[in-house]
PDB file of C-alpha atoms in Angstrom:
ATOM      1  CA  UNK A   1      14.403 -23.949  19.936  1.00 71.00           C
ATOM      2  CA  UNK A   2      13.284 -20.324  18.941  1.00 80.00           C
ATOM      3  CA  UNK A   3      12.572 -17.465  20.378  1.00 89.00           C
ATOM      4  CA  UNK A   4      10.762 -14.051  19.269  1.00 93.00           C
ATOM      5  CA  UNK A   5      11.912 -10.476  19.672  1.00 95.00           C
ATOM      6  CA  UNK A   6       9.569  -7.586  19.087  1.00 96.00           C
ATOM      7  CA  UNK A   7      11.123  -4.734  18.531  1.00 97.00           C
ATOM      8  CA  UNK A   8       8.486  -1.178  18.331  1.00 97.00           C
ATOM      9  CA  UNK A   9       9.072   0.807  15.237  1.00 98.00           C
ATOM     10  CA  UNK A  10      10.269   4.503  16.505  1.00 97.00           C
ATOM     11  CA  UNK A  11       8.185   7.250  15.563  1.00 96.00           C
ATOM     12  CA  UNK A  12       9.726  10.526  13.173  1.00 95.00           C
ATOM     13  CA  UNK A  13       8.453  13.460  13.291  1.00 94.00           C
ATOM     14  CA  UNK A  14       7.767  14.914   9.672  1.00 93.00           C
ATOM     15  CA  UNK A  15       7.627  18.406   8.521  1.00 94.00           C
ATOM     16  CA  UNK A  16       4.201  18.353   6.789  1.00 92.00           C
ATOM     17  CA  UNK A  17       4.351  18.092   2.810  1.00 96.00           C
ATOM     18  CA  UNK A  18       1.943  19.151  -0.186  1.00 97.00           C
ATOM     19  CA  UNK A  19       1.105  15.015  -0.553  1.00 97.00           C
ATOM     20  CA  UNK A  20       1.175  14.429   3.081  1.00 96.00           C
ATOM     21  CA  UNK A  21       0.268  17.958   5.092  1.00 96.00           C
ATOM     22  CA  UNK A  22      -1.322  16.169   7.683  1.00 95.00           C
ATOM     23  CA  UNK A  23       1.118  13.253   8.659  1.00 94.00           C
ATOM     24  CA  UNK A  24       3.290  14.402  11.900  1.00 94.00           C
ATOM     25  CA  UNK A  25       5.365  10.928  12.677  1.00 95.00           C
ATOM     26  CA  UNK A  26       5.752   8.076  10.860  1.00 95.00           C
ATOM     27  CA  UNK A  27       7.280   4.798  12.687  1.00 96.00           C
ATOM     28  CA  UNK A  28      10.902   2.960  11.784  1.00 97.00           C
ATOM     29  CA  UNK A  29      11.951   0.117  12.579  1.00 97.00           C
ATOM     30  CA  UNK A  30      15.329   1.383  14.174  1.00 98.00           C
ATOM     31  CA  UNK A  31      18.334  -0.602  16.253  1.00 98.00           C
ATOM     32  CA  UNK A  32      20.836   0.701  18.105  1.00 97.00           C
ATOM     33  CA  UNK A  33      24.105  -0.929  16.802  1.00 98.00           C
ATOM     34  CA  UNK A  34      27.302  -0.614  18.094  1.00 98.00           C
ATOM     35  CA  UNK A  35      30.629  -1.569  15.698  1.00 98.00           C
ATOM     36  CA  UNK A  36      34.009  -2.509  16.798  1.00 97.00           C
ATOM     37  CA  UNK A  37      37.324  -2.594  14.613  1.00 97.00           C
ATOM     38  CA  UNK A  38      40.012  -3.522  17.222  1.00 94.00           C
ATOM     39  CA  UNK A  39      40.025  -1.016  20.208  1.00 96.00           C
ATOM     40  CA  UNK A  40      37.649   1.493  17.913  1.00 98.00           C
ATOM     41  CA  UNK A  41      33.926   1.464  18.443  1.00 97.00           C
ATOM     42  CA  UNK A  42      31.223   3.353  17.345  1.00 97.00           C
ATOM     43  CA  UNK A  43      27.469   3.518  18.102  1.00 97.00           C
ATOM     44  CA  UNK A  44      24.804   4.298  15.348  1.00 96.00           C
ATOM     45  CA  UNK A  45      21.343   3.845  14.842  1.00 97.00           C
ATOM     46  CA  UNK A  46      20.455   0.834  11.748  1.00 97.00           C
ATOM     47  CA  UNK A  47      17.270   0.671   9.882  1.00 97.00           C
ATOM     48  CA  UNK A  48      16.208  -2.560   9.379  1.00 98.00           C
ATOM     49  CA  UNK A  49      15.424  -2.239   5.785  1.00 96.00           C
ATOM     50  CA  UNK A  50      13.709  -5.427   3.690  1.00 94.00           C
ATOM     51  CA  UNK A  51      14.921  -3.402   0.272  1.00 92.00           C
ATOM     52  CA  UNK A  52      18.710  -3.486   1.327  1.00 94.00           C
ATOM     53  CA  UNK A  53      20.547  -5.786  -0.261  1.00 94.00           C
ATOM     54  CA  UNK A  54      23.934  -5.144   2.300  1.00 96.00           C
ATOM     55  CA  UNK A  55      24.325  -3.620   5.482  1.00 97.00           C
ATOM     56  CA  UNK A  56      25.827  -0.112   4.811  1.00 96.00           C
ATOM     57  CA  UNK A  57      26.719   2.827   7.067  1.00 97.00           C
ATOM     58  CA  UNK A  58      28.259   5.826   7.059  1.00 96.00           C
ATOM     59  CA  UNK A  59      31.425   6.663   6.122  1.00 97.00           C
ATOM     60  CA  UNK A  60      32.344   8.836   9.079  1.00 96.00           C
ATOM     61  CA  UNK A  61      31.528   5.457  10.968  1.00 97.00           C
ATOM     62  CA  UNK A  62      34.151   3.895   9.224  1.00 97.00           C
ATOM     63  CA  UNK A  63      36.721   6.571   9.750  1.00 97.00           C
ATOM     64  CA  UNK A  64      35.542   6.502  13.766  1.00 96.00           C
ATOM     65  CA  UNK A  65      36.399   2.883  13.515  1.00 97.00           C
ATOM     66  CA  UNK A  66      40.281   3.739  12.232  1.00 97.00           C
ATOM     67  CA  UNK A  67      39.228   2.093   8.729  1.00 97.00           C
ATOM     68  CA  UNK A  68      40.869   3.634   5.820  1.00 97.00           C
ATOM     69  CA  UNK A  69      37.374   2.909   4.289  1.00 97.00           C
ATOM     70  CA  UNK A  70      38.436   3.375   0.294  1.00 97.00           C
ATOM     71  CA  UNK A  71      40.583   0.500   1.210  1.00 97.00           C
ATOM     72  CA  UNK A  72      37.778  -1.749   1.261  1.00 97.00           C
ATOM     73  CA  UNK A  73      36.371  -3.903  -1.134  1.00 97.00           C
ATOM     74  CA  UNK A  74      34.001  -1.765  -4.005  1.00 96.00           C
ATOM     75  CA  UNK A  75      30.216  -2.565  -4.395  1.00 93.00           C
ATOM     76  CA  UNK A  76      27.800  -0.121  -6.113  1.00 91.00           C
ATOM     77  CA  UNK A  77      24.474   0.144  -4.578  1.00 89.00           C
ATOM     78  CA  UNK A  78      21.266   1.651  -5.512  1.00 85.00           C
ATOM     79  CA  UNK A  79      18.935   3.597  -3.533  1.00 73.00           C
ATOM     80  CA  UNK A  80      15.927   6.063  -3.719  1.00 62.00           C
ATOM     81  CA  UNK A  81      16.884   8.953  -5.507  1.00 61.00           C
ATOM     82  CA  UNK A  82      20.709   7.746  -6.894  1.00 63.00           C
ATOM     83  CA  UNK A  83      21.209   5.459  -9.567  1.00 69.00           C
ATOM     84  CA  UNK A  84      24.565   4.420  -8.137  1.00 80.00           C
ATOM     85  CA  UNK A  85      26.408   5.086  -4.772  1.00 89.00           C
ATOM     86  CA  UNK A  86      29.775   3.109  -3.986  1.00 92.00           C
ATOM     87  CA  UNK A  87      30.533   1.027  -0.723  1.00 95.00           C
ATOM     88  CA  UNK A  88      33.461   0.013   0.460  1.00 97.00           C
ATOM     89  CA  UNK A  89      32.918  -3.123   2.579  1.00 98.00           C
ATOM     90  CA  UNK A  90      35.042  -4.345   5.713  1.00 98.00           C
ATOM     91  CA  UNK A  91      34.418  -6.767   8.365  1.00 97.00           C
ATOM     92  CA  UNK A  92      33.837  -5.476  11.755  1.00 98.00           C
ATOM     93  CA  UNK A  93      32.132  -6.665  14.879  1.00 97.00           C
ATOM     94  CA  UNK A  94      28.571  -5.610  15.058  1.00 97.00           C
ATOM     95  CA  UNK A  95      26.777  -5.741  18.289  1.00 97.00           C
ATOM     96  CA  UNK A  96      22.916  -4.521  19.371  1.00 97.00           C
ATOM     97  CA  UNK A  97      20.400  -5.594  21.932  1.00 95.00           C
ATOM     98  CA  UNK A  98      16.818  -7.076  21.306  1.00 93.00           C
ATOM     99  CA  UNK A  99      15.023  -7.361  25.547  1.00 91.00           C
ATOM    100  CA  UNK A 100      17.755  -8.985  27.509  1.00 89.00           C
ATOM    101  CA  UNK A 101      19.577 -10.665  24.867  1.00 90.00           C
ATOM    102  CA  UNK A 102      22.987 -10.163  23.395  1.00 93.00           C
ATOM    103  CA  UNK A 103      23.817 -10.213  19.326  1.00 93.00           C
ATOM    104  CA  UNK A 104      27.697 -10.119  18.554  1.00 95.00           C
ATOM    105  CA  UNK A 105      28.845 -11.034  15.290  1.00 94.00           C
ATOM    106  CA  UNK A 106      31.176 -10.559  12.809  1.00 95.00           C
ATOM    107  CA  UNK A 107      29.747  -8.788   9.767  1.00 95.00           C
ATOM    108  CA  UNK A 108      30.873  -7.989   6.150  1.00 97.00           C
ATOM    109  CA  UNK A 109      29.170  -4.152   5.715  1.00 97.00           C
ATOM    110  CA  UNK A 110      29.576  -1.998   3.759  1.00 97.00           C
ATOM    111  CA  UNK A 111      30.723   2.223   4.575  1.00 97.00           C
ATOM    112  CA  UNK A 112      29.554   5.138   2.316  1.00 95.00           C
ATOM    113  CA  UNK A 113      29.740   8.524   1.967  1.00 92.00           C
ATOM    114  CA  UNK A 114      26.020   8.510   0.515  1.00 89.00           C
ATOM    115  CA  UNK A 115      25.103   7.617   4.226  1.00 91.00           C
ATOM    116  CA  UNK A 116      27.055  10.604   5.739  1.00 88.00           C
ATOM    117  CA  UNK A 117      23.517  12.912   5.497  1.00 86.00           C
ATOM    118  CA  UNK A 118      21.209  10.436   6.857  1.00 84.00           C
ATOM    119  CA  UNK A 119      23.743   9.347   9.641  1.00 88.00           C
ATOM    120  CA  UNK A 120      21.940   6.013  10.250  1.00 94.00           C
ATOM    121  CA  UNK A 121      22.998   3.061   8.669  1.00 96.00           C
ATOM    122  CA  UNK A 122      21.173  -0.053   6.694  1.00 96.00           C
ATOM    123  CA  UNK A 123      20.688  -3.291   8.147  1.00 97.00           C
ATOM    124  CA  UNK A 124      19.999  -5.323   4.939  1.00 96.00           C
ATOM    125  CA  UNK A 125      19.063  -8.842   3.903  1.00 95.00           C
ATOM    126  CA  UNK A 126      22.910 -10.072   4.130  1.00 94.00           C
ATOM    127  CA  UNK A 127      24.096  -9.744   7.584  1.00 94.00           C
ATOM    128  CA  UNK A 128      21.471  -8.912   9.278  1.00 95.00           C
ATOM    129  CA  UNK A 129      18.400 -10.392   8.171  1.00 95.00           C
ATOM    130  CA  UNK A 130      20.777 -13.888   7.340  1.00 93.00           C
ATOM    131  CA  UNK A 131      21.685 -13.740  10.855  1.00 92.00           C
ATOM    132  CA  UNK A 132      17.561 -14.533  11.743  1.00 93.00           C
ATOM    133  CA  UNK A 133      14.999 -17.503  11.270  1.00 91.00           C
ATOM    134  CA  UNK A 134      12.721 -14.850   9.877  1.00 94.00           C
ATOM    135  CA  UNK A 135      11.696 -11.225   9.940  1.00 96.00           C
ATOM    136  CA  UNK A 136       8.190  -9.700  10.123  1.00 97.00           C
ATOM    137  CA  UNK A 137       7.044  -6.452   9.973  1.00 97.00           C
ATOM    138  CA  UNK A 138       3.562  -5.693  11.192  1.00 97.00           C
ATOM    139  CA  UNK A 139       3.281  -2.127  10.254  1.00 95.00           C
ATOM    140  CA  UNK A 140      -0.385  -1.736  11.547  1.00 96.00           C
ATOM    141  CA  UNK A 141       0.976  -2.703  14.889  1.00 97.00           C
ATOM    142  CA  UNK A 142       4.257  -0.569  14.580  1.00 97.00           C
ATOM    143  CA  UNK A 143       6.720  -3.329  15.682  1.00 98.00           C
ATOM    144  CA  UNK A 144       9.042  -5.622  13.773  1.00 97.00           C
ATOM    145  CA  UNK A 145       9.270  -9.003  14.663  1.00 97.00           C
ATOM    146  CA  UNK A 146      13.001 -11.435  14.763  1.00 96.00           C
ATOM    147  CA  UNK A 147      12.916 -14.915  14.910  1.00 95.00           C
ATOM    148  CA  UNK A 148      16.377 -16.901  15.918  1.00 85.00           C
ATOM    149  CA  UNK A 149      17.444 -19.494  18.029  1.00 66.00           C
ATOM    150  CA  UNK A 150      17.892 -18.986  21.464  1.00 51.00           C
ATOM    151  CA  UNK A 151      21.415 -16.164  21.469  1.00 54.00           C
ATOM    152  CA  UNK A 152      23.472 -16.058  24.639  1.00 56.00           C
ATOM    153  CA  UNK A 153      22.109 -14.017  27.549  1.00 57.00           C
ATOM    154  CA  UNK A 154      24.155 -11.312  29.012  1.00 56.00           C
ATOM    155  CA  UNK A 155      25.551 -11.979  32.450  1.00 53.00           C
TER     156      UNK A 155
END
């Protein structure tokens, strides 16, 4: 048994640009996470993003958490604009809501300083989108779509 969450992309607001002077939002697909390391937690907003490879967050995160993050394992990553960022992966407890339903898992992510200026983190294709049946964005429609069987329901 499935079941489907929809979750409505959150509009930006843009400053206008020389390509785009008349474009005043654009909509993400955004997810309040909260992660846990032991009695440390810390609440920050993901981007579910098809193009990450990892999950990845900010660095400051990490420290929140009580991580020494340079302690963790070393993966480059690439993104728009860098050839080559480090990460520093740990496993932590990741948490988030979709309607009336409870995630909790443990996830391998990975913290950053490159992700200090954005202060949002990445929800990539391993775990995150692993974690679902399937993912859909319907960008005319502003929503992102998450299959997965049936999670626990909060009490």
């Amino acid at each position: 048994m499935t079941e489907s969450f929809k979750l409505p992309f959150t509009p930006l607001r843009l400053a206008p640009t020389e390509a785009y002077p008349h474009r005043k939002t654009l909509g993400y697909p955004l997810l309040p996470v909260e992660l846990r390391q032991g009695r440390h937690r810390a609440r920050v907003m993901g981007l579910i993003d098809s193009g990450a490879d990892d999950c990845i967050f900010p660095s400051a995160i990490g420290r929140l958490l009580g991580l020494t993050v340079e302690a963790g394992k070393k993966q480059p990553f690439m993104g728009a604009g860098a050839l080559s960022n480090l990460a520093y992966f740990h496993r932590v407890k990741l948490s988030f809501m979709l309607d009336d339903a409870t995630f909790r898992f443990t996830a391998y992510v990975g913290f950053s300083t490159a992700m200090d200026i954005p202060k949002i983190g990445l929800l990539g294709r391993t775990g995150f989108f692993d974690r679902f049946r399937q993912v859909s964005f319907h960008p005319k429609e502003q929503f992102v779509e998450l299959i997965t069987p049936v999670p626990k329901r909060r009490k």
